[in-house]
Amino acid sequence: MSRVLVTGGASGLGAALVARFVADGHQVLSTDVAAESTPPAGAEYRQLNVRDAGDWDKAVAWCEENWGGLDILVNNAGIATGGRIDVESLDEWDRVVDINLMGVVRGCRAFTPLFKRQRSGHIVNTASAAGLVHPPMMSSYNTVKAGVVALSETLSHELHPYGVTVSVVCPSFFRTNLGDSIQGDDIEMRATARKLIEKSPRTADEIAANVITGIKKHQFLIIPDRPALLAWRTKRFARPLYDRQMRKIATRARDRAETATKQAAGDR
């Protein structure tokens, strides 16, 4: 039985992971930014804002006082964002960097001293297929998720001498409430991202099941669905095809944007 902490555990993939860990008989602490949340029976909950280093210190202290340590840290909390480089605001860039990238950095920094003392532990960082393949109009999201992949690979080597395992999770779109977190100035991109999330045939529970399998196998790169795997393989082994696909997407987006601009001008 492992001791597990999951951030972003109140909804989406985080909630599905919490439920799966509990079903497997582990001790689970679900955390999220909300002051209160009701976790599945068998799990505990505490507030943790991944942007607050003090909250992270309190989470480490809680694990040591109540469990005597931690076995698996799942840095899962995150938001959806994106937009064209000349439309998305710098404030939105700051927001997504602070949550999706620095939130993971803070978690890794907070728990690494404990894992080093234990000479054991497993860090699981939720990135995205966008950390491996980089579609147009998603520069901020692609950037932070690629950063999570790079951080995870770095730590997989850095912490190996201490007996610490690191995994990074890279799913494509699946049905969740992630679309609710989308803000920013690029309204067209927001609508497209929400549609991709809401119309995906995959559920958070299906993704969570494959993630748990990857964790059990101590896999570094966990790609839990076929579309993400195909996109990654296309980029690696058929780069000209990958580039053509990405540029077709960009061309369609340009055409939609120009049409919308002309329509707006005609309405005035």
Short mmCIF file of C-alpha atoms in Angstrom, two decimals:
data_model
loop_
_atom_site.label_atom_id
_atom_site.label_comp_id
_atom_site.label_asym_id
_atom_site.label_seq_id
_atom_site.Cartn_x
_atom_site.Cartn_y
_atom_site.Cartn_z
CA MET A 1 0.00 0.00 0.00
CA SER A 2 1.40 3.36 -1.09
CA ARG A 3 0.89 6.83 0.32
CA VAL A 4 -0.28 9.10 -2.53
CA LEU A 5 -0.83 12.85 -2.87
CA VAL A 6 -2.70 14.14 -5.93
CA THR A 7 -3.00 17.83 -6.83
CA GLY A 8 -6.02 19.00 -8.78
CA GLY A 9 -7.80 16.06 -7.20
CA ALA A 10 -11.27 17.59 -6.94
CA SER A 11 -12.21 17.15 -10.61
CA GLY A 12 -11.23 15.79 -14.00
CA LEU A 13 -8.23 13.51 -14.30
CA GLY A 14 -7.19 14.26 -10.72
CA ALA A 15 -10.49 13.00 -9.32
CA ALA A 16 -10.34 9.91 -11.54
CA LEU A 17 -6.79 9.17 -10.34
CA VAL A 18 -7.82 9.61 -6.70
CA ALA A 19 -10.69 7.16 -7.18
CA ARG A 20 -8.42 4.62 -8.90
CA PHE A 21 -5.74 4.84 -6.20
CA VAL A 22 -8.37 4.41 -3.47
CA ALA A 23 -9.87 1.41 -5.28
CA ASP A 24 -6.41 -0.16 -5.38
CA GLY A 25 -6.16 0.15 -1.59
CA HIS A 26 -3.72 3.05 -1.27
CA GLN A 27 -3.74 5.88 1.25
CA VAL A 28 -4.69 8.96 -0.73
CA LEU A 29 -4.61 12.68 -0.01
CA SER A 30 -6.62 14.62 -2.60
CA THR A 31 -5.71 18.30 -2.82
CA ASP A 32 -7.09 21.22 -4.77
CA VAL A 33 -7.37 25.00 -4.63
CA ALA A 34 -10.89 24.90 -3.11
CA ALA A 35 -11.15 25.23 0.65
CA GLU A 36 -13.49 22.24 0.82
CA SER A 37 -14.18 19.21 -1.36
CA THR A 38 -15.59 15.76 -0.76
CA PRO A 39 -13.16 13.05 -1.87
CA PRO A 40 -14.13 9.42 -2.46
CA ALA A 41 -14.64 7.28 0.64
CA GLY A 42 -11.20 6.20 1.82
CA ALA A 43 -9.40 9.36 0.73
CA GLU A 44 -8.65 12.56 2.65
CA TYR A 45 -8.75 16.13 1.38
CA ARG A 46 -6.86 19.32 2.12
CA GLN A 47 -6.56 22.65 0.36
CA LEU A 48 -3.40 23.18 -1.66
CA ASN A 49 -2.87 26.08 -4.03
CA VAL A 50 0.01 25.01 -6.29
CA ARG A 51 0.96 28.69 -6.71
CA ASP A 52 1.65 29.01 -2.96
CA ALA A 53 4.99 27.65 -1.70
CA GLY A 54 3.64 27.86 1.85
CA ASP A 55 0.81 25.46 0.97
CA TRP A 56 3.39 23.03 -0.39
CA ASP A 57 5.40 23.21 2.83
CA LYS A 58 2.24 22.46 4.81
CA ALA A 59 1.48 19.48 2.57
CA VAL A 60 4.94 18.02 3.19
CA ALA A 61 4.51 18.53 6.92
CA TRP A 62 1.09 16.85 6.82
CA CYS A 63 2.46 13.79 5.03
CA GLU A 64 5.32 13.46 7.51
CA GLU A 65 3.12 13.95 10.58
CA ASN A 66 0.23 11.72 9.46
CA TRP A 67 1.90 9.13 7.25
CA GLY A 68 5.57 9.31 8.10
CA GLY A 69 6.40 10.16 4.48
CA LEU A 70 5.06 9.86 0.95
CA ASP A 71 5.46 7.31 -1.82
CA ILE A 72 3.80 8.89 -4.87
CA LEU A 73 3.43 12.61 -5.66
CA VAL A 74 1.09 13.33 -8.58
CA ASN A 75 1.53 16.90 -9.84
CA ASN A 76 -1.71 17.04 -11.79
CA ALA A 77 -3.25 20.49 -11.21
CA GLY A 78 -3.45 22.67 -14.29
CA ILE A 79 -5.54 24.88 -16.54
CA ALA A 80 -6.28 25.03 -20.25
CA THR A 81 -5.15 28.01 -22.26
CA GLY A 82 -3.93 28.98 -25.69
CA GLY A 83 -4.24 31.49 -28.46
CA ARG A 84 -2.46 33.10 -31.35
CA ILE A 85 0.85 34.68 -30.36
CA ASP A 86 -0.32 38.20 -31.24
CA VAL A 87 -3.71 37.81 -29.55
CA GLU A 88 -3.14 36.02 -26.25
CA SER A 89 -2.14 38.48 -23.54
CA LEU A 90 1.09 38.42 -21.54
CA ASP A 91 -1.03 38.25 -18.38
CA GLU A 92 -2.44 34.95 -19.58
CA TRP A 93 1.08 33.72 -20.31
CA ASP A 94 2.07 34.63 -16.75
CA ARG A 95 -0.96 32.78 -15.37
CA VAL A 96 -0.41 29.52 -17.22
CA VAL A 97 3.34 29.51 -16.54
CA ASP A 98 2.71 30.04 -12.82
CA ILE A 99 0.12 27.25 -12.57
CA ASN A 100 1.02 24.61 -15.16
CA LEU A 101 4.81 24.86 -15.00
CA MET A 102 5.83 26.54 -11.77
CA GLY A 103 3.11 24.65 -9.89
CA VAL A 104 4.87 21.43 -10.86
CA VAL A 105 8.29 22.91 -10.05
CA ARG A 106 7.08 23.91 -6.58
CA GLY A 107 5.73 20.43 -5.93
CA CYS A 108 8.94 18.73 -7.02
CA ARG A 109 11.06 21.12 -4.95
CA ALA A 110 8.90 20.69 -1.87
CA PHE A 111 8.93 16.88 -1.79
CA THR A 112 12.39 16.11 -3.17
CA PRO A 113 14.18 16.54 0.20
CA LEU A 114 11.74 14.04 1.75
CA PHE A 115 12.22 11.57 -1.11
CA LYS A 116 15.99 11.91 -0.83
CA ARG A 117 15.88 11.14 2.89
CA GLN A 118 13.65 8.14 2.25
CA ARG A 119 15.81 6.97 -0.67
CA SER A 120 12.52 6.24 -2.41
CA GLY A 121 9.55 7.93 -4.03
CA HIS A 122 7.78 8.39 -7.34
CA ILE A 123 7.04 11.78 -8.90
CA VAL A 124 4.29 11.74 -11.55
CA ASN A 125 3.91 14.99 -13.51
CA THR A 126 0.87 15.53 -15.72
CA ALA A 127 1.94 17.22 -18.94
CA SER A 128 0.01 16.72 -22.19
CA ALA A 129 0.41 15.49 -25.74
CA ALA A 130 1.00 19.21 -26.30
CA GLY A 131 4.29 18.74 -24.47
CA LEU A 132 5.43 16.38 -27.24
CA VAL A 133 3.71 17.75 -30.35
CA HIS A 134 3.09 21.44 -30.85
CA PRO A 135 0.01 22.50 -32.83
CA PRO A 136 -0.36 26.13 -33.91
CA MET A 137 -2.42 28.62 -31.86
CA MET A 138 -1.39 26.91 -28.64
CA SER A 139 1.99 28.47 -27.96
CA SER A 140 1.53 29.16 -24.23
CA TYR A 141 0.04 25.73 -23.47
CA ASN A 142 2.58 23.91 -25.65
CA THR A 143 5.43 25.80 -24.00
CA VAL A 144 4.50 25.03 -20.41
CA LYS A 145 3.69 21.39 -21.11
CA ALA A 146 6.98 20.92 -22.99
CA GLY A 147 8.62 22.46 -19.94
CA VAL A 148 6.98 19.85 -17.71
CA VAL A 149 8.32 17.10 -19.98
CA ALA A 150 11.83 18.62 -19.85
CA LEU A 151 11.68 19.03 -16.07
CA SER A 152 10.54 15.44 -15.66
CA GLU A 153 13.33 14.04 -17.82
CA THR A 154 15.89 16.13 -15.95
CA LEU A 155 14.66 14.89 -12.57
CA SER A 156 14.46 11.28 -13.76
CA HIS A 157 18.25 11.40 -14.12
CA GLU A 158 19.00 13.74 -11.22
CA LEU A 159 17.03 11.77 -8.64
CA HIS A 160 17.83 8.26 -9.87
CA PRO A 161 20.83 7.89 -7.50
CA TYR A 162 18.41 8.46 -4.59
CA GLY A 163 16.04 5.70 -5.68
CA VAL A 164 13.39 8.16 -6.89
CA THR A 165 11.37 7.38 -10.03
CA VAL A 166 9.87 10.08 -12.27
CA SER A 167 7.06 9.73 -14.80
CA VAL A 168 5.42 12.26 -17.11
CA VAL A 169 1.87 11.81 -18.40
CA CYS A 170 1.01 13.05 -21.91
CA PRO A 171 -2.65 12.54 -22.89
CA SER A 172 -4.51 14.11 -25.78
CA PHE A 173 -7.96 15.66 -25.35
CA PHE A 174 -10.43 13.80 -23.14
CA ARG A 175 -13.80 14.74 -21.63
CA THR A 176 -13.37 16.80 -18.47
CA ASN A 177 -14.23 20.20 -17.03
CA LEU A 178 -10.84 21.57 -18.11
CA GLY A 179 -12.55 23.79 -20.66
CA ASP A 180 -14.05 25.81 -17.81
CA SER A 181 -10.58 27.09 -16.93
CA ILE A 182 -9.95 28.63 -20.35
CA GLN A 183 -9.65 32.40 -20.24
CA GLY A 184 -7.86 34.94 -22.42
CA ASP A 185 -8.40 37.24 -25.35
CA ASP A 186 -8.41 34.73 -28.21
CA ILE A 187 -12.12 33.90 -28.21
CA GLU A 188 -11.92 31.74 -31.32
CA MET A 189 -9.19 29.56 -29.84
CA ARG A 190 -11.13 29.20 -26.61
CA ALA A 191 -14.18 27.94 -28.49
CA THR A 192 -12.11 25.45 -30.52
CA ALA A 193 -10.37 24.04 -27.44
CA ARG A 194 -13.64 23.64 -25.56
CA LYS A 195 -15.16 21.79 -28.51
CA LEU A 196 -12.20 19.39 -28.71
CA ILE A 197 -12.45 18.64 -25.00
CA GLU A 198 -16.21 18.21 -24.87
CA LYS A 199 -16.48 16.07 -28.02
CA SER A 200 -13.63 13.68 -27.22
CA PRO A 201 -14.71 10.02 -27.04
CA ARG A 202 -12.31 9.44 -24.13
CA THR A 203 -13.21 9.84 -20.46
CA ALA A 204 -11.03 10.91 -17.55
CA ASP A 205 -11.49 7.47 -15.98
CA GLU A 206 -10.19 5.71 -19.10
CA ILE A 207 -7.12 7.95 -19.13
CA ALA A 208 -6.62 7.43 -15.38
CA ALA A 209 -6.70 3.64 -15.75
CA ASN A 210 -3.88 3.76 -18.31
CA VAL A 211 -1.92 6.24 -16.20
CA ILE A 212 -2.11 3.93 -13.18
CA THR A 213 -0.85 1.06 -15.35
CA GLY A 214 2.12 3.17 -16.43
CA ILE A 215 2.88 4.17 -12.83
CA LYS A 216 2.86 0.55 -11.72
CA LYS A 217 5.37 -0.26 -14.48
CA HIS A 218 7.53 2.75 -13.49
CA GLN A 219 7.37 4.06 -17.07
CA PHE A 220 8.97 7.44 -17.64
CA LEU A 221 6.80 8.51 -20.59
CA ILE A 222 3.15 7.56 -20.11
CA ILE A 223 1.09 8.21 -23.25
CA PRO A 224 -2.34 6.95 -22.18
CA ASP A 225 -4.36 7.14 -25.41
CA ARG A 226 -3.97 6.19 -29.06
CA PRO A 227 -4.34 9.67 -30.67
CA ALA A 228 -1.55 11.07 -28.52
CA LEU A 229 0.65 8.08 -29.31
CA LEU A 230 0.01 8.37 -33.05
CA ALA A 231 0.76 12.10 -33.05
CA TRP A 232 4.03 11.57 -31.17
CA ARG A 233 5.10 8.74 -33.48
CA THR A 234 4.22 10.76 -36.59
CA LYS A 235 6.41 13.62 -35.39
CA ARG A 236 9.31 11.26 -34.59
CA PHE A 237 9.18 8.99 -37.61
CA ALA A 238 7.31 10.90 -40.35
CA ARG A 239 8.28 14.51 -39.76
CA PRO A 240 7.32 15.82 -43.24
CA LEU A 241 3.80 14.43 -42.77
CA TYR A 242 3.61 15.95 -39.28
CA ASP A 243 4.71 19.37 -40.59
CA ARG A 244 2.12 19.27 -43.39
CA GLN A 245 -0.64 18.45 -40.89
CA MET A 246 0.36 21.28 -38.56
CA ARG A 247 0.53 23.79 -41.41
CA LYS A 248 -2.89 22.76 -42.71
CA ILE A 249 -4.28 23.49 -39.26
CA ALA A 250 -2.57 26.90 -39.27
CA THR A 251 -3.89 27.73 -42.74
CA ARG A 252 -7.47 26.84 -41.78
CA ALA A 253 -7.14 29.00 -38.66
CA ARG A 254 -5.86 31.92 -40.75
CA ASP A 255 -8.78 31.59 -43.14
CA ARG A 256 -11.30 31.49 -40.28
CA ALA A 257 -9.72 34.52 -38.65
CA GLU A 258 -9.74 36.54 -41.88
CA THR A 259 -13.36 35.61 -42.55
CA ALA A 260 -14.34 36.64 -39.03
CA THR A 261 -12.51 39.95 -39.44
CA LYS A 262 -14.32 40.69 -42.72
CA GLN A 263 -17.68 39.80 -41.18
CA ALA A 264 -17.02 42.05 -38.19
CA ALA A 265 -16.06 44.90 -40.51
CA GLY A 266 -19.25 44.40 -42.52
CA ASP A 267 -21.40 44.51 -39.38
CA ARG A 268 -20.09 47.93 -38.44
#
